[in-house]
Tab-separated table of C-alpha atoms in Angstrom:
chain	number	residue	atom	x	y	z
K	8	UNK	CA	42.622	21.662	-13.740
K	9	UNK	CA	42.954	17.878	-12.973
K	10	UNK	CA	40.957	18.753	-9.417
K	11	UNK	CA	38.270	20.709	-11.188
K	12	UNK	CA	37.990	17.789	-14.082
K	13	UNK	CA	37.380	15.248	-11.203
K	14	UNK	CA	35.122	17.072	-9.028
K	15	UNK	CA	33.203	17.909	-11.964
K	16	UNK	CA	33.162	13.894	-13.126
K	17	UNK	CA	32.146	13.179	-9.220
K	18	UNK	CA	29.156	15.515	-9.250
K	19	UNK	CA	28.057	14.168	-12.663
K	20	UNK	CA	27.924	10.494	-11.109
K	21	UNK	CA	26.085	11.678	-8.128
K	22	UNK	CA	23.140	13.170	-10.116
K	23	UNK	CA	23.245	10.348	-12.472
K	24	UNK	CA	22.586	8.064	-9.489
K	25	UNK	CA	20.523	9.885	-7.656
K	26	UNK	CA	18.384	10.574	-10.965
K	27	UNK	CA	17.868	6.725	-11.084
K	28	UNK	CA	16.664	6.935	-7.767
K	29	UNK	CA	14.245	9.081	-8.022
K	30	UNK	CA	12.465	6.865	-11.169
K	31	UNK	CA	11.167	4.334	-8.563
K	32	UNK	CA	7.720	3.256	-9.200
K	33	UNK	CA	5.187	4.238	-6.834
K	34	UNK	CA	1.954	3.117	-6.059
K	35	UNK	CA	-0.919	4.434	-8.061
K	36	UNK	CA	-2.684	6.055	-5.159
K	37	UNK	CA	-6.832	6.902	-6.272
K	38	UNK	CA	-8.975	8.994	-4.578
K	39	UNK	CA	-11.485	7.258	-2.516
K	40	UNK	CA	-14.402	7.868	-4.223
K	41	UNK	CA	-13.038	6.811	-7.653
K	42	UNK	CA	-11.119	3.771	-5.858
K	43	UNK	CA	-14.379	2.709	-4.787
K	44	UNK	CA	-16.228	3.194	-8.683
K	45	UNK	CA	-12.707	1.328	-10.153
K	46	UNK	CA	-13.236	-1.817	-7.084
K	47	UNK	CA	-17.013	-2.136	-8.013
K	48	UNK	CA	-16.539	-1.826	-11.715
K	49	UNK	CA	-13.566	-4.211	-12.237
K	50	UNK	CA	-13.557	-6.667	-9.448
K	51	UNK	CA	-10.252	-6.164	-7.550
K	52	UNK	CA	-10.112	-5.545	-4.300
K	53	UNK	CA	-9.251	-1.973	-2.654
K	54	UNK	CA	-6.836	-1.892	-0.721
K	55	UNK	CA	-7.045	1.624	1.788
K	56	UNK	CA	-4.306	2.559	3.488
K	57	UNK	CA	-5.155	4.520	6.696
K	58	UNK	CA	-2.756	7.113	8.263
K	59	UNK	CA	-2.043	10.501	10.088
K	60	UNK	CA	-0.126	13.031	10.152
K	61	UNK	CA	2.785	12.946	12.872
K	62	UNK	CA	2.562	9.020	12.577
K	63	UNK	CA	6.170	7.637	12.969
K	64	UNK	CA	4.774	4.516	12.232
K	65	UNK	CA	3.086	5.586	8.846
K	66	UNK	CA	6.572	6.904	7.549
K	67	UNK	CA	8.155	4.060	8.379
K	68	UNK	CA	5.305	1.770	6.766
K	69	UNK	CA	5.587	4.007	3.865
K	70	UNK	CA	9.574	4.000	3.367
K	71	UNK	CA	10.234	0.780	4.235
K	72	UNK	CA	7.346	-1.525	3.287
K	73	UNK	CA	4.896	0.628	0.777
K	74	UNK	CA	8.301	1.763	-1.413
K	75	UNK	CA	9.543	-2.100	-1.647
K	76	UNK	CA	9.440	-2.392	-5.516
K	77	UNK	CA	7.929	-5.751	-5.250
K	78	UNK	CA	5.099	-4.542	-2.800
K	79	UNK	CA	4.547	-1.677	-5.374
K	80	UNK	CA	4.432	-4.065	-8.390
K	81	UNK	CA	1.902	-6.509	-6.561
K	82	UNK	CA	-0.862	-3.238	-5.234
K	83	UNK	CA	-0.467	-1.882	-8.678
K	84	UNK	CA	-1.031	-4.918	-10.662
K	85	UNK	CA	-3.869	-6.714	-8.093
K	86	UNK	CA	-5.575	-3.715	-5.811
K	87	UNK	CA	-7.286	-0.898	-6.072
K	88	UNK	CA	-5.272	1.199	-3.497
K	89	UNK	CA	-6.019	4.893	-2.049
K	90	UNK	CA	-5.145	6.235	0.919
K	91	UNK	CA	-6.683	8.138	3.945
K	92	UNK	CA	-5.840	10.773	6.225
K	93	UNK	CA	-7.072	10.638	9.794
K	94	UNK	CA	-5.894	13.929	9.997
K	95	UNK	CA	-7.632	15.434	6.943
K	96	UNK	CA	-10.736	17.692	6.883
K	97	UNK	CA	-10.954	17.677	2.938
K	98	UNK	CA	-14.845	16.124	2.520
K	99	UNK	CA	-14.620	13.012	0.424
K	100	UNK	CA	-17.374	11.022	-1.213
K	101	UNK	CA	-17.580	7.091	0.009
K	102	UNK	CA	-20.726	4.630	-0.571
K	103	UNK	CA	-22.891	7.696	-1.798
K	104	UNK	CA	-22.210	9.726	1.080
K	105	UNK	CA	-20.354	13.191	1.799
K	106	UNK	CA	-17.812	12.510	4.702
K	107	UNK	CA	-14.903	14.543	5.897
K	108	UNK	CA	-11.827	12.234	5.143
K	109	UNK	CA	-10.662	11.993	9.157
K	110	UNK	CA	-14.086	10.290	9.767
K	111	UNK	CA	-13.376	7.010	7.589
K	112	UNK	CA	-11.585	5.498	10.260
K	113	UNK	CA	-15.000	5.487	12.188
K	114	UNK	CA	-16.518	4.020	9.146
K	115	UNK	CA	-13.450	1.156	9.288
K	116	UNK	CA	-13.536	0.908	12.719
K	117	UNK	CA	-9.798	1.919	13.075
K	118	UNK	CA	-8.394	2.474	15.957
K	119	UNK	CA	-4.792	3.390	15.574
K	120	UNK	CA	-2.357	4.078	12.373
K	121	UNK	CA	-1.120	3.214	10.514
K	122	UNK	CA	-4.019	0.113	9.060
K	123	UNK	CA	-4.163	-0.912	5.977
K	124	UNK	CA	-7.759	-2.436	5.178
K	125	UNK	CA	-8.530	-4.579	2.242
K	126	UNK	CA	-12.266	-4.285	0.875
K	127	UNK	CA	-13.760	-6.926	-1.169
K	128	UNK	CA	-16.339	-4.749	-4.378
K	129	UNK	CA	-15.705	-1.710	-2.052
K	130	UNK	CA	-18.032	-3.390	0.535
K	131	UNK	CA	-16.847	-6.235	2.917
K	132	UNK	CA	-13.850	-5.904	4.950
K	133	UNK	CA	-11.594	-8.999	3.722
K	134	UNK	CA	-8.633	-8.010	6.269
K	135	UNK	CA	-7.882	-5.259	8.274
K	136	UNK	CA	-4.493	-5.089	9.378
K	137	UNK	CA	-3.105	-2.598	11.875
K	138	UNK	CA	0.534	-1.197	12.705
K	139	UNK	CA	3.385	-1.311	10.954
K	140	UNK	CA	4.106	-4.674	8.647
K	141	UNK	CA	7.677	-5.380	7.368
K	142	UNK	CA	7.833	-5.715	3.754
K	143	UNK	CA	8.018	-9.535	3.853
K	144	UNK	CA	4.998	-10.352	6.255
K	145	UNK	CA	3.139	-7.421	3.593
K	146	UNK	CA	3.660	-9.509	0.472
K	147	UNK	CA	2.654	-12.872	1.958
K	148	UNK	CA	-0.739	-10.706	2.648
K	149	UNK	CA	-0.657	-9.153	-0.614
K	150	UNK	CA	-0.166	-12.544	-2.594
K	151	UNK	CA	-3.130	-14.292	0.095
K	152	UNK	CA	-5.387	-11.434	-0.879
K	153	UNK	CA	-4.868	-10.213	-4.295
K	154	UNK	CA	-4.772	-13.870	-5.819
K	155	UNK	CA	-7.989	-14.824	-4.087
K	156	UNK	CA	-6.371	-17.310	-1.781
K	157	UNK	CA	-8.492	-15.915	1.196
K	158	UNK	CA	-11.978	-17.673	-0.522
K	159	UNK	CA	-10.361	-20.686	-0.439
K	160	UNK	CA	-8.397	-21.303	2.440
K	161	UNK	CA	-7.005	-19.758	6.014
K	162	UNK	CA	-4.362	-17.554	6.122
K	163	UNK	CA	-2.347	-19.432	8.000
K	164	UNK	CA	-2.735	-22.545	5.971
K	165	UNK	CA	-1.735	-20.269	2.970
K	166	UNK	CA	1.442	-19.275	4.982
K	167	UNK	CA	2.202	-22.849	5.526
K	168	UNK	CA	1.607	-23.481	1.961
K	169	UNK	CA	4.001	-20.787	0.920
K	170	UNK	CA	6.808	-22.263	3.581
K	171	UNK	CA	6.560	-25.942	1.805
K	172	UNK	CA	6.755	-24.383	-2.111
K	173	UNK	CA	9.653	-22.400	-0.914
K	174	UNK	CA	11.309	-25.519	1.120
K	175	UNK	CA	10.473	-27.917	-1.969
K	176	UNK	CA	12.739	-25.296	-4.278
């Protein structure tokens, strides 16, 4: 009875864990075409991340850099984000025109996945970025972007920046 009692107490703590787990925010990922209405309408940037099926390097952009709670927080509160599939047929409507979703990356002038491109009022490239980025390296860019640093300044001057206020803690 006392086996049962503690297996059954065991299982109980594993679900309630792994229920917590599976509450992690996510990124609020928009289509393309209403990304691009949101961007124009309310002034942040988009931020389009470009991938592929079969792309080791997506996953592991998406598990360990994209699922960071603080990388989620930062898209969420100061992008626009959506994402696009290389790999996709599915037509999709971008800057008033009917494209098939693979063909974007022509229209970004991607080359490779995974890339994450930041658009400034759905228009001008700000940054494109590809490969994989750590999750450290990705909020630096996040922070540079999303709080309008990049108007002002160079990115690495911003990075510099960011190594003297930490330093001066």
């Amino acid at each position: 009875m006392r086996k049962i009692a503690l297996t059954l107490l065991v299982l109980v703590a594993f679900a309630l864990l792994w229920g917590e787990d599976s509450k992690q925010a996510t990124i609020g990922w928009l289509s393309i075409s209403k990304a691009e209405s949101l961007s124009r309408a309310n002034g942040k940037p988009m931020m389009v991340y470009i991938y592929s099926n079969g792309c080791a390097w997506c996953r592991k952009f998406v598990r360990k850099t994209l699922s960071d709670p603080n990388i989620v927080k930062l898209v969420n509160e100061k992008f626009v984000p959506t994402k696009v599939n290389l790999s996709s047929n599915k037509t999709v409507r971008f800057h008033s025109k009917t494209i098939k979703e693979k063909y974007l990356g022509r229209v970004f002038l991607v080359r490779g996945t995974p890339t994450t491109v930041f658009l400034q009022n759905a228009d001008s490239i700000i940054a494109k970025l590809p490969g994989f980025i750590n999750h450290n390296d990705f909020q630096l860019v996040l922070k540079y972007i999303g709080d309008g640093w990049y108007k002002d300044m160079t990115y690495k001057d911003f990075v510099e920046s960011e190594k003297k206020l930490k330093s001066s803690k």
